[in-house]
């Protein structure tokens, strides 16, 4: 999921930008969320430092009234923690646009606050462009699973999926990823037919596991421990096939 950040110290203008971002994400059902909207650049920088590696979209006011950080120097520091993130400046100072090159922050856009209808449309364009670029990148990087979770269309890389399970409601599936869990409507039978069998295997009526994310299998107790410590079950009739699939997967990795 792409996290969106806003740093604007004028309360009314920040509220407008928040409204534009949240409404467009909801309408277009992008796999994004507004992570933080603040007037304090230090708060944003602390969030980025603590959140680790990611690829965010940042809407930054250039003329922040802060003792040490304006929008340009904030962007420069963000780049240290999020080198692949998307930075958009929103400002009244058209004459300062050249400084984005001086600071070497590779800004995606430089939006002038002369007309908030135009500002809104440019924000929409940026959100759409980032969604499209990240989707293309995911396709280039590797296989991914696309599904609807609530009001969002989610694209999850195979590498980020640990396992899927059903509990209670058979039409409700929980996807366990490296960094998040997501619920959606579906059935493991349908998913088993949809997933690439080189990567995924249905070990039990309630589980589909990513073969590359298995830590250890105890065939006596018929339990699988995944890399995150979670346990999945193996049915008796699936034991032999699971052994074969794990062996095949290891062989393919060494070819």
Tab-separated table of C-alpha atoms in Angstrom:
chain	number	residue	atom	x	y	z
A	1	UNK	CA	0.000	0.000	0.000
A	2	UNK	CA	1.225	3.486	-0.881
A	3	UNK	CA	1.252	5.887	2.061
A	4	UNK	CA	0.419	9.535	1.374
A	5	UNK	CA	1.816	12.387	3.486
A	6	UNK	CA	0.873	16.067	3.652
A	7	UNK	CA	2.950	18.793	5.300
A	8	UNK	CA	1.229	22.191	5.150
A	9	UNK	CA	1.249	24.623	8.086
A	10	UNK	CA	-1.815	26.631	7.012
A	11	UNK	CA	-4.696	24.779	8.662
A	12	UNK	CA	-7.365	25.676	6.092
A	13	UNK	CA	-5.172	24.786	3.136
A	14	UNK	CA	-4.091	21.529	4.765
A	15	UNK	CA	-7.740	20.609	5.333
A	16	UNK	CA	-8.483	21.246	1.634
A	17	UNK	CA	-5.582	19.077	0.487
A	18	UNK	CA	-6.644	16.305	2.881
A	19	UNK	CA	-10.159	16.446	1.453
A	20	UNK	CA	-8.889	16.185	-2.136
A	21	UNK	CA	-6.559	13.285	-1.369
A	22	UNK	CA	-9.005	11.223	0.692
A	23	UNK	CA	-11.937	11.710	-1.677
A	24	UNK	CA	-9.953	10.782	-4.795
A	25	UNK	CA	-8.418	7.681	-3.180
A	26	UNK	CA	-11.896	6.561	-2.105
A	27	UNK	CA	-13.572	7.280	-5.465
A	28	UNK	CA	-10.836	5.606	-7.532
A	29	UNK	CA	-10.359	2.789	-4.986
A	30	UNK	CA	-6.575	3.140	-5.109
A	31	UNK	CA	-4.366	0.962	-2.907
A	32	UNK	CA	-3.327	4.042	-0.921
A	33	UNK	CA	-3.981	5.607	2.453
A	34	UNK	CA	-3.403	9.019	3.981
A	35	UNK	CA	-0.808	8.181	6.630
A	36	UNK	CA	-0.181	11.663	8.066
A	37	UNK	CA	-1.311	15.258	7.553
A	38	UNK	CA	0.582	17.765	9.669
A	39	UNK	CA	1.886	21.303	9.839
A	40	UNK	CA	5.046	20.182	11.626
A	41	UNK	CA	7.868	18.977	9.335
A	42	UNK	CA	9.667	17.340	12.261
A	43	UNK	CA	6.617	15.158	12.925
A	44	UNK	CA	6.617	14.000	9.311
A	45	UNK	CA	10.352	13.367	9.324
A	46	UNK	CA	10.094	11.339	12.542
A	47	UNK	CA	7.328	9.213	11.020
A	48	UNK	CA	9.394	8.495	7.909
A	49	UNK	CA	12.493	7.670	9.964
A	50	UNK	CA	10.592	5.206	12.164
A	51	UNK	CA	8.536	3.556	9.437
A	52	UNK	CA	11.585	2.102	7.687
A	53	UNK	CA	11.830	1.447	3.980
A	54	UNK	CA	8.809	2.369	1.928
A	55	UNK	CA	7.710	4.315	-1.078
A	56	UNK	CA	5.470	7.219	-0.098
A	57	UNK	CA	3.834	10.139	-1.860
A	58	UNK	CA	4.597	13.482	-0.192
A	59	UNK	CA	2.715	16.758	-0.697
A	60	UNK	CA	4.921	19.453	0.839
A	61	UNK	CA	4.463	23.184	1.273
A	62	UNK	CA	7.705	24.946	0.326
A	63	UNK	CA	7.276	27.932	2.651
A	64	UNK	CA	6.912	26.185	6.013
A	65	UNK	CA	7.154	28.530	8.991
A	66	UNK	CA	9.609	26.406	10.922
A	67	UNK	CA	12.867	27.392	12.569
A	68	UNK	CA	15.025	24.823	10.791
A	69	UNK	CA	13.056	23.103	8.030
A	70	UNK	CA	11.355	24.504	4.960
A	71	UNK	CA	9.721	22.247	2.388
A	72	UNK	CA	12.867	21.900	0.292
A	73	UNK	CA	15.176	20.920	3.140
A	74	UNK	CA	12.452	18.586	4.449
A	75	UNK	CA	12.299	16.911	1.038
A	76	UNK	CA	16.066	16.554	1.025
A	77	UNK	CA	15.964	14.716	4.360
A	78	UNK	CA	13.001	12.559	3.290
A	79	UNK	CA	15.116	11.429	0.326
A	80	UNK	CA	17.635	9.921	2.758
A	81	UNK	CA	14.974	7.528	4.091
A	82	UNK	CA	12.721	7.147	1.056
A	83	UNK	CA	14.903	7.468	-2.055
A	84	UNK	CA	12.182	6.104	-4.344
A	85	UNK	CA	9.303	8.162	-2.931
A	86	UNK	CA	7.291	10.717	-4.901
A	87	UNK	CA	7.612	14.356	-3.814
A	88	UNK	CA	5.161	17.078	-4.834
A	89	UNK	CA	5.630	20.698	-3.793
A	90	UNK	CA	2.595	22.936	-3.265
A	91	UNK	CA	3.411	26.629	-2.860
A	92	UNK	CA	2.588	30.238	-3.685
A	93	UNK	CA	6.198	30.825	-4.788
A	94	UNK	CA	6.496	29.975	-8.477
A	95	UNK	CA	9.876	31.691	-8.567
A	96	UNK	CA	11.380	29.067	-6.228
A	97	UNK	CA	10.758	26.091	-8.512
A	98	UNK	CA	14.366	26.119	-9.747
A	99	UNK	CA	15.527	25.284	-6.207
A	100	UNK	CA	14.144	21.754	-6.557
A	101	UNK	CA	17.074	21.117	-8.896
A	102	UNK	CA	19.543	22.794	-6.537
A	103	UNK	CA	18.396	20.561	-3.678
A	104	UNK	CA	18.428	17.482	-5.978
A	105	UNK	CA	15.168	16.060	-4.627
A	106	UNK	CA	13.713	14.978	-8.002
A	107	UNK	CA	10.269	16.466	-7.458
A	108	UNK	CA	7.375	14.852	-9.285
A	109	UNK	CA	5.444	18.126	-9.567
A	110	UNK	CA	5.496	21.751	-8.442
A	111	UNK	CA	1.945	22.995	-7.892
A	112	UNK	CA	1.250	26.722	-7.563
A	113	UNK	CA	-1.522	27.795	-5.164
A	114	UNK	CA	-3.000	30.371	-7.508
A	115	UNK	CA	-6.303	28.567	-8.107
A	116	UNK	CA	-7.470	25.777	-5.815
A	117	UNK	CA	-9.556	24.173	-8.565
A	118	UNK	CA	-6.315	23.749	-10.501
A	119	UNK	CA	-4.546	22.596	-7.339
A	120	UNK	CA	-7.200	19.927	-6.830
A	121	UNK	CA	-6.873	18.643	-10.398
A	122	UNK	CA	-3.070	18.557	-10.203
A	123	UNK	CA	-3.276	16.601	-6.934
A	124	UNK	CA	-5.641	14.144	-8.626
A	125	UNK	CA	-3.186	13.820	-11.530
A	126	UNK	CA	-0.334	13.081	-9.130
A	127	UNK	CA	-2.304	10.416	-7.262
A	128	UNK	CA	-3.332	8.740	-10.506
A	129	UNK	CA	0.183	8.870	-11.928
A	130	UNK	CA	1.716	7.301	-8.812
A	131	UNK	CA	-0.888	4.522	-8.753
A	132	UNK	CA	-0.205	3.720	-12.416
A	133	UNK	CA	3.572	3.832	-12.054
A	134	UNK	CA	3.609	1.613	-8.966
A	135	UNK	CA	1.222	-0.869	-10.613
A	136	UNK	CA	3.492	-1.083	-13.667
A	137	UNK	CA	6.516	-1.540	-11.434
A	138	UNK	CA	4.845	-4.382	-9.563
A	139	UNK	CA	4.139	-6.120	-12.849
A	140	UNK	CA	7.765	-5.717	-13.887
A	141	UNK	CA	9.184	-6.880	-10.550
A	142	UNK	CA	7.215	-10.115	-10.291
A	143	UNK	CA	3.880	-11.839	-10.105
A	144	UNK	CA	1.168	-10.304	-7.994
A	145	UNK	CA	-2.322	-11.112	-6.759
A	146	UNK	CA	-5.084	-8.568	-7.366
A	147	UNK	CA	-8.236	-8.581	-5.253
A	148	UNK	CA	-10.814	-6.304	-3.668
A	149	UNK	CA	-10.610	-5.698	0.078
A	150	UNK	CA	-13.454	-3.501	1.295
A	151	UNK	CA	-13.577	-0.491	-1.004
A	152	UNK	CA	-10.023	-0.881	-2.317
A	153	UNK	CA	-8.472	-2.816	-5.169
A	154	UNK	CA	-5.262	-4.314	-3.764
A	155	UNK	CA	-2.190	-5.529	-5.667
A	156	UNK	CA	-0.082	-7.808	-3.455
A	157	UNK	CA	3.207	-9.232	-4.703
A	158	UNK	CA	3.523	-13.006	-4.417
A	159	UNK	CA	6.749	-12.460	-2.483
A	160	UNK	CA	4.842	-10.474	0.150
A	161	UNK	CA	2.185	-13.167	0.749
A	162	UNK	CA	2.882	-15.732	3.493
A	163	UNK	CA	-0.365	-17.702	3.485
A	164	UNK	CA	-4.133	-17.450	3.169
A	165	UNK	CA	-6.718	-19.004	5.458
A	166	UNK	CA	-10.422	-19.274	6.100
A	167	UNK	CA	-11.826	-19.295	9.625
A	168	UNK	CA	-15.492	-19.630	10.462
A	169	UNK	CA	-17.101	-18.056	7.421
A	170	UNK	CA	-15.935	-20.150	4.463
A	171	UNK	CA	-16.493	-17.235	2.063
A	172	UNK	CA	-14.214	-14.954	4.036
A	173	UNK	CA	-10.478	-15.231	3.341
A	174	UNK	CA	-7.659	-13.685	5.369
A	175	UNK	CA	-4.419	-12.945	3.531
A	176	UNK	CA	-1.392	-12.914	5.829
A	177	UNK	CA	1.346	-10.748	4.328
A	178	UNK	CA	4.808	-9.751	5.464
A	179	UNK	CA	3.550	-6.420	6.779
A	180	UNK	CA	-0.250	-6.622	6.945
A	181	UNK	CA	-3.352	-8.814	7.065
A	182	UNK	CA	-6.263	-8.248	4.699
A	183	UNK	CA	-9.715	-9.806	4.539
A	184	UNK	CA	-11.769	-10.282	1.402
A	185	UNK	CA	-14.623	-12.365	0.028
A	186	UNK	CA	-13.652	-15.490	-1.870
A	187	UNK	CA	-12.975	-19.190	-1.485
A	188	UNK	CA	-9.752	-21.134	-1.198
A	189	UNK	CA	-10.980	-23.465	-3.938
A	190	UNK	CA	-11.195	-20.560	-6.394
A	191	UNK	CA	-7.879	-19.113	-5.222
A	192	UNK	CA	-6.149	-22.482	-5.519
A	193	UNK	CA	-7.123	-22.541	-9.190
A	194	UNK	CA	-6.055	-18.918	-9.674
A	195	UNK	CA	-2.607	-18.940	-8.025
A	196	UNK	CA	0.555	-20.083	-9.792
A	197	UNK	CA	1.143	-23.622	-8.493
A	198	UNK	CA	4.911	-23.093	-8.611
A	199	UNK	CA	4.526	-20.703	-5.675
A	200	UNK	CA	1.400	-21.698	-3.748
A	201	UNK	CA	-0.015	-24.968	-2.456
A	202	UNK	CA	-3.273	-25.776	-0.696
A	203	UNK	CA	-2.147	-27.825	2.288
A	204	UNK	CA	-5.514	-28.084	4.018
A	205	UNK	CA	-9.144	-27.147	3.471
A	206	UNK	CA	-8.429	-23.966	5.464
A	207	UNK	CA	-4.942	-23.015	4.210
A	208	UNK	CA	-3.006	-22.045	1.096
A	209	UNK	CA	0.689	-21.422	1.754
A	210	UNK	CA	3.466	-19.706	-0.161
A	211	UNK	CA	6.075	-22.459	-0.588
A	212	UNK	CA	8.878	-19.887	-0.501
A	213	UNK	CA	7.756	-18.598	2.901
A	214	UNK	CA	7.825	-21.910	4.764
A	215	UNK	CA	10.340	-22.046	7.612
A	216	UNK	CA	9.893	-25.674	8.700
A	217	UNK	CA	7.411	-28.532	8.293
A	218	UNK	CA	6.730	-31.076	11.031
A	219	UNK	CA	5.271	-34.000	9.120
A	220	UNK	CA	4.556	-35.951	12.322
A	221	UNK	CA	2.229	-33.302	13.707
A	222	UNK	CA	1.325	-32.102	10.192
A	223	UNK	CA	2.029	-28.462	10.988
A	224	UNK	CA	3.875	-25.838	8.968
A	225	UNK	CA	5.735	-22.979	10.623
A	226	UNK	CA	5.955	-19.951	8.370
A	227	UNK	CA	8.812	-17.430	8.387
A	228	UNK	CA	6.818	-15.134	10.693
A	229	UNK	CA	6.216	-17.921	13.234
A	230	UNK	CA	2.570	-18.507	12.289
A	231	UNK	CA	1.419	-22.122	12.031
A	232	UNK	CA	-0.639	-23.698	9.247
A	233	UNK	CA	-2.117	-27.191	9.029
A	234	UNK	CA	-1.456	-30.015	6.574
A	235	UNK	CA	-4.150	-32.610	5.948
A	236	UNK	CA	-3.130	-36.284	5.912
A	237	UNK	CA	-3.860	-36.695	2.220
A	238	UNK	CA	-1.705	-33.652	1.328
A	239	UNK	CA	1.480	-34.739	3.127
A	240	UNK	CA	3.020	-36.697	0.244
A	241	UNK	CA	2.251	-34.008	-2.330
A	242	UNK	CA	3.605	-31.257	-0.065
A	243	UNK	CA	6.919	-33.125	0.253
A	244	UNK	CA	7.097	-33.400	-3.532
A	245	UNK	CA	6.246	-29.740	-4.061
A	246	UNK	CA	8.855	-28.539	-1.567
A	247	UNK	CA	11.457	-30.749	-3.232
A	248	UNK	CA	10.506	-29.457	-6.695
A	249	UNK	CA	10.663	-25.865	-5.480
A	250	UNK	CA	14.160	-26.348	-4.069
A	251	UNK	CA	15.329	-27.975	-7.306
A	252	UNK	CA	13.978	-25.090	-9.406
A	253	UNK	CA	15.815	-22.564	-7.226
A	254	UNK	CA	19.146	-24.266	-7.951
A	255	UNK	CA	18.718	-24.472	-11.711
